[in-house]
Amino acid sequence: MLEEKNKHYHIINYGCQMNQSDSEHYAGQLESFDYQLAGHYSGADLVLINTCCIRESAEKKIHGKIGELKHWKEARPGSVMVLAGCMAQKDGEKLLAKYRQLDLVLGTFHISRFAQILAEFSESRQRRVVVDEELSDDEFAGSVSRRSGFSAWTPIMYGCNNFCTYCIVPYVRGRERSRSEEEIVAEVRRAVAAGYKEFTLLGQNVNSYGLDWGKKGSFAKLLQSVDEIKGVERVRFMTSHPRDMGEDVVAAVAEGKHLCEHFHLPVQAGSDRIIAAMNRGYSREEYLKLVALVRSYLPAASITTDIIVGFPGETDEDFAATCSLVEEVGYDAAYTFLYSARSGTPAAKMPDQVALAVKKERLKKLMEIQNASGLKRNQALLGSVEEVMLEGASQTDVNMLTGRTRTNKIVVWPRSGGDMPPGALVPVLITAAQTWILKGQKENDS
Ligand code: 5AD
Ligand code: SF4
């Protein structure tokens, strides 16, 4: 492998946190293969695009990027271009045939085999697609290369068993498989030793962690185990499925010392008819009960959600139910999406697809309602002192620092006094509230 020395890699990541975590795995394997990070693809000998296919808009962007990289590839004989992730899993053969600049197309089932596949490619220079769904025992093995220095993605399970009718994920990431608690705890311990303080436990549906071994209550227990690891300052988790989220998890967060009071509970829609057509497995009433349960244990917890507008058959009345639910819950933030038909999913074939103009109009209205709600929730924090984990200088003003509250709200405050390292916990007095950010000043700095 000596000839690989002094080569550079660049990863372009799209999609969710799970993809970011997978990209850290690819980076770790490339580094163990003696590649070094390049800040931009122009300085790289290997470019890996980690793809997402959750909505058509994501795919369009990625097609554009693959096209853009054609010139990079042509100008660098011997360079390697890898397409990985969900879109690669979905359309592997087609993509390899369409884009001559691609060397390797690697789906989501063989992340830990990347270094080996790359080594084989270096020998043979044979273009190749690896999308078979045969899982190996060492699926989760391999070193990761993290960059933030203080906050670590920690995958606890891969795949999804839910088959929401709009969603492509179960088709491109396979069935649920959970990592063992020992493996997760060992990974967190190693990251703590490397200086990491915040851990986000990741899975498509973290509440069903361990159910693949038939063990109920495993997620709450895992939260407790990670909470107890010395050096862990904050533990987050996502994504929760409202159908599977039990009181044991809410109670664990309430009792835990480092478990952050933030619940991301994707509701997707507010009308029972649409929730059922989405195959979500809960009713509006059950969802609202869950929100009430969270607030009964943790009145100050933040609650965020995902919502899709324009699901097939969504009427004005159904949409009004989504708006009223958003008002009733009073979310801290909501990620709102236009429904995007994904071929192969049941919803793509449903009648009464909603016109784009209608979807856009509904999205605009929903965002207005949510923005008002987010602002109100943030204004409630005016005058309070929040524990903020420092991330670093603000991107827009080097004289300002930025970080997050335990409830995952972004806070910006003026830099003052000596430099603190990223990951430091800073008490910040909140003095101004906007829809997406809070402003403040370090306590005792007035
Ligand atoms: N169209 C629009 N949004 C979608 N999501 C998942 N599938 C689709 C789709 N086909 C949204 C859901 C999910 C989030 C990650 O993406 O709201 O929670
Ligand atoms: Fe993540 Fe889903 Fe996009 Fe895959 S398709 S990257 S699992 S959001």
CSV table of C-alpha atoms and ligand atoms in Angstrom, one decimal:
chain,number,residue,atom,x,y,z
A,1,MET,CA,0.0,0.0,0.0
A,2,LEU,CA,3.1,2.2,0.1
A,3,GLU,CA,2.4,3.8,-3.3
A,4,GLU,CA,-0.8,5.3,-1.8
A,5,LYS,CA,1.2,7.6,0.5
A,6,ASN,CA,0.8,11.3,0.1
A,7,LYS,CA,-2.5,10.9,-1.7
A,8,HIS,CA,-5.4,13.1,-0.8
A,9,TYR,CA,-9.1,12.4,-0.5
A,10,HIS,CA,-12.2,14.6,-0.4
A,11,ILE,CA,-15.6,13.6,0.7
A,12,ILE,CA,-18.8,15.4,-0.4
A,13,ASN,CA,-21.6,14.4,1.9
A,14,TYR,CA,-25.4,14.7,1.3
A,15,GLY,CA,-28.3,13.7,3.4
A,16,CYS,CA,-29.0,12.8,7.0
A,17,GLN,CA,-26.8,12.4,10.1
A,18,MET,CA,-26.4,8.7,9.4
A,19,ASN,CA,-24.8,9.6,6.1
A,20,GLN,CA,-22.4,12.0,7.9
A,21,SER,CA,-21.5,9.2,10.3
A,22,ASP,CA,-20.9,6.8,7.3
A,23,SER,CA,-18.7,9.5,5.8
A,24,GLU,CA,-16.6,9.4,8.9
A,25,HIS,CA,-16.2,5.7,8.4
A,26,TYR,CA,-15.1,6.2,4.8
A,27,ALA,CA,-12.6,8.9,6.0
A,28,GLY,CA,-11.3,6.6,8.7
A,29,GLN,CA,-10.6,3.8,6.2
A,30,LEU,CA,-9.0,6.2,3.7
A,31,GLU,CA,-6.7,7.5,6.4
A,32,SER,CA,-5.7,4.0,7.4
A,33,PHE,CA,-4.9,3.6,3.7
A,34,ASP,CA,-2.6,6.6,4.0
A,35,TYR,CA,-4.8,9.1,2.2
A,36,GLN,CA,-4.9,12.6,3.7
A,37,LEU,CA,-7.8,15.0,3.8
A,38,ALA,CA,-8.0,17.7,1.1
A,39,GLY,CA,-10.1,20.7,1.8
A,40,HIS,CA,-11.5,20.8,-1.7
A,41,TYR,CA,-11.9,18.2,-4.5
A,42,SER,CA,-9.5,20.1,-6.8
A,43,GLY,CA,-6.7,19.0,-4.5
A,44,ALA,CA,-7.8,15.4,-4.2
A,45,ASP,CA,-6.7,12.2,-5.9
A,46,LEU,CA,-9.9,10.4,-4.6
A,47,VAL,CA,-13.3,11.9,-4.4
A,48,LEU,CA,-16.2,10.1,-2.6
A,49,ILE,CA,-19.7,11.5,-3.0
A,50,ASN,CA,-21.9,10.0,-0.2
A,51,THR,CA,-25.4,10.2,-1.6
A,52,CYS,CA,-29.0,10.6,-0.4
A,53,CYS,CA,-32.2,9.8,-2.3
A,54,ILE,CA,-34.9,10.7,0.2
A,55,ARG,CA,-36.4,13.4,-2.1
A,56,GLU,CA,-36.0,14.1,-5.8
A,57,SER,CA,-34.4,17.4,-5.0
A,58,ALA,CA,-31.5,15.6,-3.3
A,59,GLU,CA,-31.0,13.4,-6.3
A,60,LYS,CA,-31.0,16.3,-8.7
A,61,LYS,CA,-28.3,18.1,-6.7
A,62,ILE,CA,-26.2,15.0,-6.7
A,63,HIS,CA,-26.5,14.4,-10.5
A,64,GLY,CA,-25.3,18.0,-10.9
A,65,LYS,CA,-22.3,17.3,-8.7
A,66,ILE,CA,-21.3,14.1,-10.5
A,67,GLY,CA,-21.5,16.1,-13.7
A,68,GLU,CA,-19.3,18.8,-12.3
A,69,LEU,CA,-16.7,16.3,-11.3
A,70,LYS,CA,-16.2,15.0,-14.8
A,71,HIS,CA,-13.6,17.7,-15.5
A,72,TRP,CA,-11.8,17.0,-12.3
A,73,LYS,CA,-11.6,13.3,-13.2
A,74,GLU,CA,-10.5,14.0,-16.8
A,75,ALA,CA,-7.7,16.3,-15.7
A,76,ARG,CA,-6.3,13.7,-13.3
A,77,PRO,CA,-5.4,10.4,-14.8
A,78,GLY,CA,-5.2,7.7,-12.1
A,79,SER,CA,-7.6,9.5,-9.8
A,80,VAL,CA,-10.5,7.6,-8.2
A,81,MET,CA,-14.1,8.7,-8.0
A,82,VAL,CA,-16.5,6.8,-5.7
A,83,LEU,CA,-20.2,7.1,-5.4
A,84,ALA,CA,-21.5,5.7,-2.1
A,85,GLY,CA,-24.7,5.8,0.0
A,86,CYS,CA,-28.4,5.6,-0.6
A,87,MET,CA,-28.7,6.7,-4.2
A,88,ALA,CA,-25.8,4.4,-5.1
A,89,GLN,CA,-27.6,1.5,-3.5
A,90,LYS,CA,-30.8,2.4,-5.4
A,91,ASP,CA,-29.5,3.0,-8.9
A,92,GLY,CA,-25.9,1.5,-8.8
A,93,GLU,CA,-25.7,-0.1,-12.3
A,94,LYS,CA,-27.6,2.7,-14.0
A,95,LEU,CA,-25.3,5.3,-12.5
A,96,LEU,CA,-22.1,3.5,-13.4
A,97,ALA,CA,-23.3,3.1,-17.0
A,98,LYS,CA,-24.4,6.8,-17.2
A,99,TYR,CA,-21.3,8.4,-15.8
A,100,ARG,CA,-17.9,7.3,-17.2
A,101,GLN,CA,-16.2,9.3,-14.5
A,102,LEU,CA,-17.3,6.9,-11.8
A,103,ASP,CA,-14.9,4.1,-10.8
A,104,LEU,CA,-16.7,2.6,-7.8
A,105,VAL,CA,-20.3,2.6,-6.8
A,106,LEU,CA,-20.7,1.4,-3.3
A,107,GLY,CA,-24.1,0.9,-1.6
A,108,THR,CA,-25.0,1.0,2.0
A,109,PHE,CA,-24.4,-2.6,3.1
A,110,HIS,CA,-20.6,-2.7,2.8
A,111,ILE,CA,-19.3,0.4,4.4
A,112,SER,CA,-16.7,-1.5,6.5
A,113,ARG,CA,-15.4,-3.2,3.4
A,114,PHE,CA,-14.6,0.0,1.6
A,115,ALA,CA,-10.8,-0.1,2.2
A,116,GLN,CA,-10.7,-3.6,0.8
A,117,ILE,CA,-12.8,-2.8,-2.2
A,118,LEU,CA,-10.5,0.2,-2.9
A,119,ALA,CA,-7.4,-1.9,-2.6
A,120,GLU,CA,-8.8,-4.3,-5.1
A,121,PHE,CA,-9.6,-1.4,-7.4
A,122,SER,CA,-6.1,-0.1,-7.1
A,123,GLU,CA,-4.8,-3.4,-8.3
A,124,SER,CA,-7.3,-4.1,-11.1
A,125,ARG,CA,-8.6,-0.6,-12.1
A,126,GLN,CA,-11.8,-2.5,-12.8
A,127,ARG,CA,-14.9,-0.2,-12.5
A,128,ARG,CA,-17.3,-1.9,-10.1
A,129,VAL,CA,-20.8,-1.7,-8.4
A,130,VAL,CA,-21.1,-3.2,-4.9
A,131,VAL,CA,-24.8,-3.1,-4.0
A,132,ASP,CA,-25.6,-6.7,-2.9
A,133,GLU,CA,-27.5,-6.9,0.4
A,134,GLU,CA,-25.4,-9.7,1.9
A,135,LEU,CA,-24.4,-8.5,5.4
A,136,SER,CA,-21.2,-9.4,7.0
A,137,ASP,CA,-20.6,-9.9,10.8
A,138,ASP,CA,-18.1,-7.0,10.8
A,139,GLU,CA,-20.7,-4.5,9.3
A,140,PHE,CA,-19.9,-2.0,12.1
A,141,ALA,CA,-16.2,-2.5,12.3
A,142,GLY,CA,-13.4,-0.2,11.1
A,143,SER,CA,-11.9,3.0,12.3
A,144,VAL,CA,-13.7,6.3,12.1
A,145,SER,CA,-12.2,9.7,11.5
A,146,ARG,CA,-14.1,12.5,13.2
A,147,ARG,CA,-13.3,16.2,12.7
A,148,SER,CA,-15.3,18.2,15.2
A,149,GLY,CA,-13.1,17.4,18.2
A,150,PHE,CA,-16.0,17.5,20.7
A,151,SER,CA,-19.2,16.2,19.2
A,152,ALA,CA,-19.5,12.6,17.9
A,153,TRP,CA,-22.1,10.8,15.8
A,154,THR,CA,-22.5,7.3,17.2
A,155,PRO,CA,-24.6,4.9,15.1
A,156,ILE,CA,-26.5,2.4,17.3
A,157,MET,CA,-28.5,0.7,14.6
A,158,TYR,CA,-28.8,0.6,10.9
A,159,GLY,CA,-31.8,0.1,8.6
A,160,CYS,CA,-35.5,0.5,9.1
A,161,ASN,CA,-38.5,-1.9,9.4
A,162,ASN,CA,-41.2,0.7,9.2
A,163,PHE,CA,-42.2,1.0,5.6
A,164,CYS,CA,-43.9,4.4,5.8
A,165,THR,CA,-45.6,4.5,2.5
A,166,TYR,CA,-43.7,7.6,1.2
A,167,CYS,CA,-40.2,6.5,2.3
A,168,ILE,CA,-37.4,5.0,0.3
A,169,VAL,CA,-35.1,4.3,3.3
A,170,PRO,CA,-36.2,0.7,4.0
A,171,TYR,CA,-35.4,-0.1,0.4
A,172,VAL,CA,-31.9,1.3,0.4
A,173,ARG,CA,-30.8,0.6,3.9
A,174,GLY,CA,-32.4,-2.8,4.6
A,175,ARG,CA,-33.9,-4.2,7.8
A,176,GLU,CA,-33.0,-3.0,11.3
A,177,ARG,CA,-29.9,-4.3,12.9
A,178,SER,CA,-28.6,-3.0,16.2
A,179,ARG,CA,-25.0,-2.8,17.4
A,180,SER,CA,-24.3,-4.4,20.7
A,181,GLU,CA,-24.3,-2.3,23.8
A,182,GLU,CA,-20.7,-3.3,24.6
A,183,GLU,CA,-19.6,-2.1,21.1
A,184,ILE,CA,-21.3,1.2,21.4
A,185,VAL,CA,-20.0,1.8,25.0
A,186,ALA,CA,-16.5,0.9,23.8
A,187,GLU,CA,-16.7,3.4,20.9
A,188,VAL,CA,-18.0,6.1,23.2
A,189,ARG,CA,-15.1,5.4,25.7
A,190,ARG,CA,-12.6,5.6,22.9
A,191,ALA,CA,-14.0,8.9,21.7
A,192,VAL,CA,-14.0,10.3,25.2
A,193,ALA,CA,-10.4,9.5,25.5
A,194,ALA,CA,-9.8,11.4,22.3
A,195,GLY,CA,-11.5,14.5,23.8
A,196,TYR,CA,-15.2,14.1,22.7
A,197,LYS,CA,-17.9,15.3,25.0
A,198,GLU,CA,-21.1,15.1,23.1
A,199,PHE,CA,-22.6,12.0,21.6
A,200,THR,CA,-25.6,11.7,19.3
A,201,LEU,CA,-26.9,8.2,19.2
A,202,LEU,CA,-28.1,7.6,15.6
A,203,GLY,CA,-30.6,5.3,14.1
A,204,GLN,CA,-33.5,5.5,11.7
A,205,ASN,CA,-35.8,4.5,14.6
A,206,VAL,CA,-33.8,4.5,17.8
A,207,ASN,CA,-36.8,3.4,19.9
A,208,SER,CA,-36.6,0.0,18.4
A,209,TYR,CA,-33.0,-0.4,19.3
A,210,GLY,CA,-32.4,-4.0,20.4
A,211,LEU,CA,-35.8,-5.3,19.2
A,212,ASP,CA,-34.0,-7.3,16.5
A,213,TRP,CA,-32.6,-9.4,19.4
A,214,GLY,CA,-36.0,-9.4,20.9
A,215,LYS,CA,-35.1,-7.3,23.9
A,216,LYS,CA,-37.6,-4.7,24.9
A,217,GLY,CA,-36.5,-1.6,26.8
A,218,SER,CA,-32.9,-1.8,25.3
A,219,PHE,CA,-32.9,1.8,24.2
A,220,ALA,CA,-33.7,3.3,27.6
A,221,LYS,CA,-31.0,1.0,29.1
A,222,LEU,CA,-28.5,2.0,26.5
A,223,LEU,CA,-29.2,5.7,27.3
A,224,GLN,CA,-28.5,5.0,31.0
A,225,SER,CA,-25.2,3.1,30.2
A,226,VAL,CA,-23.9,5.9,27.9
A,227,ASP,CA,-25.0,8.6,30.5
A,228,GLU,CA,-22.8,6.9,33.1
A,229,ILE,CA,-19.6,6.8,31.0
A,230,LYS,CA,-17.1,9.1,32.7
A,231,GLY,CA,-16.3,12.1,30.6
A,232,VAL,CA,-19.6,12.1,28.6
A,233,GLU,CA,-21.1,15.6,29.0
A,234,ARG,CA,-24.1,15.4,26.7
A,235,VAL,CA,-26.1,12.6,25.0
A,236,ARG,CA,-28.5,13.2,22.2
A,237,PHE,CA,-30.5,10.7,20.1
A,238,MET,CA,-32.4,10.6,16.9
A,239,THR,CA,-34.6,9.7,15.3
A,240,SER,CA,-37.5,8.6,17.5
A,241,HIS,CA,-40.6,7.0,16.0
A,242,PRO,CA,-43.6,8.3,18.0
A,243,ARG,CA,-45.3,4.9,17.8
A,244,ASP,CA,-42.4,3.2,19.5
A,245,MET,CA,-41.3,5.8,22.0
A,246,GLY,CA,-42.0,4.5,25.5
A,247,GLU,CA,-42.3,6.2,28.8
A,248,ASP,CA,-39.1,4.4,29.9
A,249,VAL,CA,-37.2,6.6,27.5
A,250,VAL,CA,-38.8,9.8,28.6
A,251,ALA,CA,-38.2,8.8,32.2
A,252,ALA,CA,-34.5,7.9,31.5
A,253,VAL,CA,-34.0,11.4,30.0
A,254,ALA,CA,-35.6,13.0,33.0
A,255,GLU,CA,-33.4,11.0,35.4
A,256,GLY,CA,-30.2,11.1,33.4
A,257,LYS,CA,-27.6,13.6,34.2
A,258,HIS,CA,-26.2,14.1,30.7
A,259,LEU,CA,-29.2,13.1,28.6
A,260,CYS,CA,-30.3,16.2,26.7
A,261,GLU,CA,-33.9,17.4,27.0
A,262,HIS,CA,-34.7,17.4,23.3
A,263,PHE,CA,-37.1,15.1,21.6
A,264,HIS,CA,-37.3,15.0,17.8
A,265,LEU,CA,-40.7,13.4,17.2
A,266,PRO,CA,-41.5,13.4,13.5
A,267,VAL,CA,-45.3,13.6,13.2
A,268,GLN,CA,-45.4,13.9,9.4
A,269,ALA,CA,-49.1,14.9,9.2
A,270,GLY,CA,-51.9,16.0,11.5
A,271,SER,CA,-54.9,14.3,10.0
A,272,ASP,CA,-55.7,10.7,11.1
A,273,ARG,CA,-56.6,9.8,7.5
A,274,ILE,CA,-53.2,10.9,6.2
A,275,ILE,CA,-51.3,9.5,9.1
A,276,ALA,CA,-52.9,6.1,8.4
A,277,ALA,CA,-52.2,6.3,4.7
A,278,MET,CA,-48.6,7.0,5.6
A,279,ASN,CA,-48.6,3.8,7.6
A,280,ARG,CA,-47.3,5.6,10.7
A,281,GLY,CA,-49.0,3.5,13.2
A,282,TYR,CA,-50.3,6.2,15.6
A,283,SER,CA,-53.3,8.5,15.7
A,284,ARG,CA,-53.2,12.2,16.2
A,285,GLU,CA,-54.5,11.7,19.7
A,286,GLU,CA,-51.9,9.2,20.6
A,287,TYR,CA,-49.2,11.5,19.3
A,288,LEU,CA,-50.5,14.4,21.4
A,289,LYS,CA,-50.6,12.1,24.4
A,290,LEU,CA,-46.9,11.4,23.9
A,291,VAL,CA,-46.1,15.1,23.7
A,292,ALA,CA,-48.1,15.6,26.9
A,293,LEU,CA,-46.1,12.8,28.5
A,294,VAL,CA,-42.8,14.4,27.6
A,295,ARG,CA,-43.9,17.7,29.0
A,296,SER,CA,-45.2,16.1,32.2
A,297,TYR,CA,-41.7,14.7,32.9
A,298,LEU,CA,-39.8,17.6,31.4
A,299,PRO,CA,-41.7,20.8,31.0
A,300,ALA,CA,-38.7,22.7,29.5
A,301,ALA,CA,-37.8,20.0,27.0
A,302,SER,CA,-37.7,21.1,23.4
A,303,ILE,CA,-39.8,19.2,20.9
A,304,THR,CA,-39.1,19.3,17.2
A,305,THR,CA,-40.6,17.4,14.3
A,306,ASP,CA,-40.7,16.6,10.6
A,307,ILE,CA,-43.7,17.3,8.4
A,308,ILE,CA,-44.5,16.3,4.9
A,309,VAL,CA,-47.1,18.5,3.0
A,310,GLY,CA,-48.9,17.3,-0.1
A,311,PHE,CA,-49.0,13.6,0.6
A,312,PRO,CA,-51.2,12.0,-2.1
A,313,GLY,CA,-54.9,12.6,-1.3
A,314,GLU,CA,-54.2,15.4,1.2
A,315,THR,CA,-57.2,17.7,1.1
A,316,ASP,CA,-57.5,21.3,2.4
A,317,GLU,CA,-59.2,19.8,5.5
A,318,ASP,CA,-56.3,17.3,6.1
A,319,PHE,CA,-53.8,20.2,5.7
A,320,ALA,CA,-55.8,22.3,8.2
A,321,ALA,CA,-55.5,19.4,10.6
A,322,THR,CA,-51.7,19.6,10.2
A,323,CYS,CA,-51.7,23.3,10.9
A,324,SER,CA,-53.9,23.0,14.0
A,325,LEU,CA,-51.6,20.2,15.3
A,326,VAL,CA,-48.5,22.4,14.9
A,327,GLU,CA,-50.3,25.2,16.7
A,328,GLU,CA,-51.4,22.8,19.5
A,329,VAL,CA,-48.0,21.2,20.1
A,330,GLY,CA,-46.0,24.5,19.9
A,331,TYR,CA,-42.9,23.0,18.4
A,332,ASP,CA,-39.5,24.5,19.0
A,333,ALA,CA,-38.6,23.7,15.3
A,334,ALA,CA,-40.1,21.8,12.5
A,335,TYR,CA,-38.4,20.5,9.3
A,336,THR,CA,-41.0,20.8,6.6
A,337,PHE,CA,-40.9,19.1,3.2
A,338,LEU,CA,-42.8,18.9,0.0
A,339,TYR,CA,-43.9,15.4,-0.6
A,340,SER,CA,-41.7,13.9,-3.3
A,341,ALA,CA,-42.8,10.7,-5.0
A,342,ARG,CA,-40.2,8.0,-4.8
A,343,SER,CA,-40.5,5.3,-7.3
A,344,GLY,CA,-40.9,1.8,-5.7
A,345,THR,CA,-42.7,3.2,-2.6
A,346,PRO,CA,-46.5,2.6,-2.3
A,347,ALA,CA,-47.4,6.3,-2.1
A,348,ALA,CA,-45.9,7.0,-5.5
A,349,LYS,CA,-48.6,4.9,-7.0
A,350,MET,CA,-51.5,6.4,-4.9
A,351,PRO,CA,-54.2,8.3,-6.7
A,352,ASP,CA,-54.7,12.1,-6.2
A,353,GLN,CA,-51.1,13.3,-6.2
A,354,VAL,CA,-51.2,16.9,-5.1
A,355,ALA,CA,-50.2,19.6,-7.6
A,356,LEU,CA,-46.8,21.3,-6.9
A,357,ALA,CA,-48.3,24.7,-6.7
A,358,VAL,CA,-50.7,23.5,-4.0
A,359,LYS,CA,-47.9,21.9,-2.1
A,360,LYS,CA,-45.8,25.0,-2.2
A,361,GLU,CA,-48.6,27.2,-1.0
A,362,ARG,CA,-49.3,24.8,1.9
A,363,LEU,CA,-45.6,24.7,2.8
A,364,LYS,CA,-45.4,28.4,2.9
A,365,LYS,CA,-48.5,28.6,5.2
A,366,LEU,CA,-47.1,25.9,7.5
A,367,MET,CA,-43.7,27.5,7.8
A,368,GLU,CA,-45.4,30.8,8.8
A,369,ILE,CA,-47.3,29.0,11.6
A,370,GLN,CA,-44.2,27.2,12.7
A,371,ASN,CA,-42.0,30.3,12.6
A,372,ALA,CA,-44.4,32.0,15.0
A,373,SER,CA,-44.3,29.0,17.3
A,374,GLY,CA,-40.5,28.7,17.2
A,375,LEU,CA,-40.2,32.4,18.0
A,376,LYS,CA,-42.6,32.1,20.9
A,377,ARG,CA,-40.7,29.2,22.4
A,378,ASN,CA,-37.4,31.0,22.1
A,379,GLN,CA,-38.8,34.2,23.6
A,380,ALA,CA,-39.8,32.2,26.7
A,381,LEU,CA,-36.1,31.8,27.4
A,382,LEU,CA,-35.4,35.5,27.6
A,383,GLY,CA,-33.6,36.3,30.8
A,384,SER,CA,-32.7,32.7,31.6
A,385,VAL,CA,-29.2,31.4,31.9
A,386,GLU,CA,-28.6,28.4,29.6
A,387,GLU,CA,-25.8,25.9,29.6
A,388,VAL,CA,-24.3,26.2,26.1
A,389,MET,CA,-21.7,23.9,24.6
A,390,LEU,CA,-19.3,26.0,22.7
A,391,GLU,CA,-18.8,25.1,19.0
A,392,GLY,CA,-16.5,27.9,18.0
A,393,ALA,CA,-16.4,31.2,16.2
A,394,SER,CA,-19.6,32.3,14.4
A,395,GLN,CA,-19.3,31.8,10.7
A,396,THR,CA,-20.6,35.3,10.0
A,397,ASP,CA,-18.7,37.2,12.7
A,398,VAL,CA,-15.4,36.1,14.2
A,399,ASN,CA,-16.0,38.3,17.2
A,400,MET,CA,-19.0,36.1,18.1
A,401,LEU,CA,-19.1,32.6,19.5
A,402,THR,CA,-21.7,30.0,18.8
A,403,GLY,CA,-22.9,26.9,20.5
A,404,ARG,CA,-26.0,24.9,21.5
A,405,THR,CA,-28.2,24.6,24.6
A,406,ARG,CA,-29.0,21.2,26.0
A,407,THR,CA,-32.4,21.6,24.1
A,408,ASN,CA,-30.4,22.0,20.9
A,409,LYS,CA,-31.0,25.7,20.3
A,410,ILE,CA,-28.3,27.7,18.6
A,411,VAL,CA,-26.9,30.5,20.8
A,412,VAL,CA,-24.6,33.3,19.7
A,413,TRP,CA,-22.7,35.6,22.1
A,414,PRO,CA,-19.8,38.0,22.0
A,415,ARG,CA,-16.3,36.6,22.4
A,416,SER,CA,-14.7,37.9,25.6
A,417,GLY,CA,-11.7,37.1,27.7
A,418,GLY,CA,-9.5,34.1,27.1
A,419,ASP,CA,-10.2,31.5,24.5
A,420,MET,CA,-12.1,28.4,25.5
A,421,PRO,CA,-11.9,25.1,23.6
A,422,PRO,CA,-14.8,23.8,21.6
A,423,GLY,CA,-16.9,21.6,23.8
A,424,ALA,CA,-16.5,23.9,26.8
A,425,LEU,CA,-19.8,24.4,28.8
A,426,VAL,CA,-20.5,28.1,29.1
A,427,PRO,CA,-23.3,29.7,31.1
A,428,VAL,CA,-25.0,32.3,28.7
A,429,LEU,CA,-27.7,34.8,29.7
A,430,ILE,CA,-30.3,34.9,26.9
A,431,THR,CA,-30.9,38.5,25.9
A,432,ALA,CA,-32.6,38.3,22.5
A,433,ALA,CA,-34.7,35.6,20.7
A,434,GLN,CA,-35.2,35.0,17.0
A,435,THR,CA,-37.0,32.2,15.2
A,436,TRP,CA,-33.9,30.0,14.7
A,437,ILE,CA,-31.3,31.5,17.1
A,438,LEU,CA,-30.9,32.9,20.6
A,439,LYS,CA,-28.5,35.8,21.4
A,440,GLY,CA,-26.9,36.4,24.7
A,441,GLN,CA,-23.9,37.2,26.8
A,442,LYS,CA,-21.7,35.1,28.9
A,443,GLU,CA,-23.0,35.2,32.5
A,444,ASN,CA,-21.0,37.6,34.7
A,445,ASP,CA,-19.7,39.4,31.6
A,446,SER,CA,-22.1,42.3,31.7
B,1,5AD,N1,-41.0,13.2,0.4
B,1,5AD,C1,-40.8,14.2,1.3
B,1,5AD,N2,-40.3,14.1,2.5
B,1,5AD,C2,-39.9,12.9,2.9
B,1,5AD,N3,-39.3,12.4,4.0
B,1,5AD,C3,-39.1,11.1,3.9
B,1,5AD,N4,-39.5,10.7,2.7
B,1,5AD,C4,-40.0,11.8,2.0
B,1,5AD,C5,-40.6,11.9,0.7
B,1,5AD,N5,-40.8,10.9,-0.1
B,1,5AD,C6,-39.1,13.3,5.1
B,1,5AD,C7,-39.8,12.8,6.4
B,1,5AD,C8,-38.7,12.3,7.2
B,1,5AD,C9,-37.5,13.2,6.8
B,1,5AD,C10,-36.2,12.7,7.2
B,1,5AD,O1,-37.7,13.3,5.4
B,1,5AD,O2,-40.4,13.9,7.0
B,1,5AD,O3,-38.9,12.3,8.6
B,2,SF4,FE1,-30.3,9.4,5.1
B,2,SF4,FE2,-32.5,8.5,4.1
B,2,SF4,FE3,-31.1,10.2,2.7
B,2,SF4,FE4,-30.3,7.7,3.1
B,2,SF4,S1,-32.1,8.3,2.0
B,2,SF4,S2,-29.1,9.6,3.3
B,2,SF4,S3,-31.0,7.2,5.1
B,2,SF4,S4,-32.1,10.6,4.6
